[in-house]
């Protein structure tokens, strides 16, 4: 063997336990299926799902209150029909205000046919 190879072999035999421990930590910590990185990603996913659960619970509470109000007051059904589905009473007019911006496509308007 060359001098370089024998030096490396001596280092490996001298520090075999330390090298084994470091390689084990690297494999378990970064390359394994249950690695530290994977656990961090799963924690972020769990926190996102908890936020989504809280959002749906809040929506459930709001809808439950609205359902109770509908069961209590029959005029609420007509109010919701007018607000959400643009239904109207005989003596009402409906004005729909939109915040959508119109996209101007001047190429169609300005074309001339020759």
Coordinates of N, CA, C and O in Angstrom, one line a residue, residues 14-70:
X14 N -8.1 3.6 14.1 CA -7.9 4.3 15.4 C -9.2 4.9 15.9 O -9.5 4.9 17.1
X15 N -10.0 5.5 14.9 CA -11.2 6.2 15.3 C -12.5 5.4 14.7 O -13.5 6.1 14.4
X16 N -12.5 4.1 14.8 CA -13.6 3.4 14.2 C -14.9 3.6 14.9 O -15.9 3.6 14.3
X17 N -14.9 3.7 16.2 CA -16.1 3.9 17.0 C -16.7 5.3 16.7 O -17.9 5.5 16.6
X18 N -15.8 6.3 16.7 CA -16.3 7.7 16.5 C -16.8 7.8 15.1 O -17.9 8.4 14.9
X19 N -16.2 7.2 14.1 CA -16.7 7.2 12.7 C -18.0 6.5 12.6 O -18.9 7.0 11.9
X20 N -18.1 5.4 13.3 CA -19.4 4.6 13.2 C -20.5 5.4 13.9 O -21.6 5.5 13.3
X21 N -20.3 6.1 15.0 CA -21.3 6.9 15.6 C -21.7 8.1 14.7 O -22.9 8.4 14.6
X22 N -20.7 8.8 14.2 CA -21.0 9.9 13.3 C -21.8 9.5 12.1 O -22.8 10.1 11.7
X23 N -21.4 8.4 11.4 CA -22.2 7.9 10.3 C -23.6 7.5 10.7 O -24.6 7.7 9.9
X24 N -23.7 6.9 11.8 CA -25.1 6.5 12.3 C -26.0 7.7 12.5 O -27.1 7.7 12.2
X25 N -25.4 8.7 13.2 CA -26.2 9.9 13.4 C -26.6 10.6 12.1 O -27.7 11.0 11.9
X26 N -25.7 10.6 11.1 CA -26.0 11.2 9.8 C -27.1 10.4 9.1 O -28.0 11.0 8.5
X27 N -27.0 9.1 9.1 CA -28.0 8.3 8.5 C -29.4 8.4 9.1 O -30.4 8.6 8.5
X28 N -29.4 8.4 10.5 CA -30.7 8.5 11.2 C -31.2 9.9 11.1 O -32.4 10.2 11.0
X29 N -30.3 10.9 11.2 CA -30.7 12.3 11.2 C -31.2 12.8 9.9 O -32.0 13.7 9.8
X30 N -30.6 12.4 8.8 CA -30.9 13.0 7.5 C -31.3 12.1 6.4 O -32.1 12.5 5.5
X31 N -30.9 10.9 6.4 CA -31.2 10.0 5.3 C -32.3 9.0 5.6 O -32.9 8.5 4.6
X32 N -32.6 8.8 6.8 CA -33.6 7.8 7.2 C -35.0 8.3 6.9 O -35.3 9.5 6.7
X33 N -36.0 7.4 6.8 CA -37.4 7.7 6.6 C -38.0 8.6 7.7 O -38.8 9.4 7.5
X34 N -37.5 8.3 8.9 CA -37.9 9.1 10.1 C -36.9 10.1 10.5 O -36.6 10.3 11.7
X35 N -36.3 10.8 9.6 CA -35.2 11.7 9.8 C -35.7 13.0 10.5 O -36.9 13.3 10.6
X36 N -34.8 13.8 11.0 CA -35.1 15.1 11.6 C -35.8 16.0 10.6 O -36.8 16.7 11.0
X37 N -35.3 16.0 9.4 CA -35.9 16.9 8.4 C -37.4 16.5 8.1 O -38.2 17.4 8.0
X38 N -37.6 15.3 8.0 CA -39.0 14.8 7.8 C -39.9 15.1 9.0 O -41.0 15.5 8.8
X39 N -39.4 15.0 10.2 CA -40.1 15.4 11.4 C -40.5 16.8 11.4 O -41.6 17.2 11.8
X40 N -39.6 17.7 11.0 CA -39.8 19.1 10.9 C -40.9 19.4 9.9 O -41.8 20.2 10.2
X41 N -40.8 18.8 8.7 CA -41.8 19.0 7.7 C -43.2 18.6 8.2 O -44.2 19.2 8.0
X42 N -43.2 17.4 8.9 CA -44.5 17.0 9.4 C -45.1 17.9 10.5 O -46.3 18.1 10.6
X43 N -44.2 18.5 11.3 CA -44.7 19.5 12.3 C -45.3 20.7 11.7 O -46.3 21.2 12.1
X44 N -44.7 21.2 10.6 CA -45.3 22.3 9.8 C -46.6 21.9 9.3 O -47.6 22.7 9.3
X45 N -46.7 20.7 8.7 CA -48.0 20.2 8.2 C -49.0 20.1 9.3 O -50.2 20.5 9.0
X46 N -48.7 19.6 10.4 CA -49.6 19.5 11.5 C -50.1 20.9 12.0 O -51.3 21.1 12.2
X47 N -49.2 21.9 12.0 CA -49.7 23.2 12.4 C -50.6 23.8 11.4 O -51.6 24.5 11.7
X48 N -50.3 23.6 10.1 CA -51.2 24.1 9.1 C -52.6 23.4 9.2 O -53.7 24.1 9.0
X49 N -52.6 22.1 9.4 CA -53.9 21.4 9.6 C -54.7 21.9 10.8 O -55.9 21.9 10.8
X50 N -54.0 22.2 11.9 CA -54.6 22.7 13.1 C -55.3 24.0 12.8 O -56.4 24.3 13.3
X51 N -54.6 24.9 12.0 CA -55.2 26.2 11.7 C -56.4 26.0 10.8 O -57.4 26.7 11.0
X52 N -56.4 25.0 9.9 CA -57.5 24.7 9.1 C -58.7 24.2 9.9 O -59.8 24.5 9.7
X53 N -58.4 23.3 10.9 CA -59.4 22.8 11.8 C -60.1 24.0 12.6 O -61.3 24.0 12.7
X54 N -59.3 24.9 13.0 CA -59.8 26.0 13.8 C -60.7 26.9 12.9 O -61.8 27.4 13.3
X55 N -60.3 27.1 11.6 CA -61.1 27.8 10.7 C -62.4 27.2 10.4 O -63.5 27.8 10.5
X56 N -62.4 25.8 10.3 CA -63.7 25.1 10.0 C -64.6 25.1 11.3 O -65.8 25.1 11.2
X57 N -64.0 25.0 12.5 CA -64.8 25.1 13.7 C -65.4 26.4 13.8 O -66.6 26.5 14.2
X58 N -64.7 27.5 13.5 CA -65.3 28.8 13.6 C -66.4 28.9 12.6 O -67.5 29.5 12.9
X59 N -66.3 28.4 11.4 CA -67.3 28.4 10.4 C -68.5 27.6 10.8 O -69.7 28.0 10.6
X60 N -68.3 26.5 11.5 CA -69.3 25.6 12.0 C -70.2 26.4 13.0 O -71.4 26.3 13.0
X61 N -69.5 27.1 13.9 CA -70.2 27.9 14.9 C -71.0 28.9 14.3 O -72.2 29.1 14.7
X62 N -70.5 29.6 13.3 CA -71.3 30.7 12.6 C -72.5 30.1 11.9 O -73.6 30.6 12.0
X63 N -72.3 29.0 11.2 CA -73.4 28.3 10.5 C -74.5 27.8 11.5 O -75.7 27.8 11.2
X64 N -74.0 27.3 12.6 CA -75.0 26.8 13.7 C -75.8 27.9 14.2 O -77.0 27.8 14.4
X65 N -75.2 29.1 14.4 CA -75.9 30.3 14.9 C -76.9 30.7 13.8 O -78.1 31.0 14.1
X66 N -76.5 30.7 12.6 CA -77.4 31.1 11.5 C -78.6 30.1 11.4 O -79.7 30.5 11.2
X67 N -78.3 28.8 11.6 CA -79.4 27.8 11.5 C -80.4 28.0 12.6 O -81.6 27.9 12.4
X68 N -79.9 28.3 13.8 CA -80.8 28.6 15.0 C -81.6 29.8 14.7 O -82.8 29.8 15.0
X69 N -81.0 30.8 14.1 CA -81.8 32.0 13.7 C -82.8 31.7 12.7 O -84.0 32.3 12.7
X70 N -82.5 30.9 11.7 CA -83.5 30.5 10.7 C -84.7 29.8 11.3 O -85.8 29.9 10.9

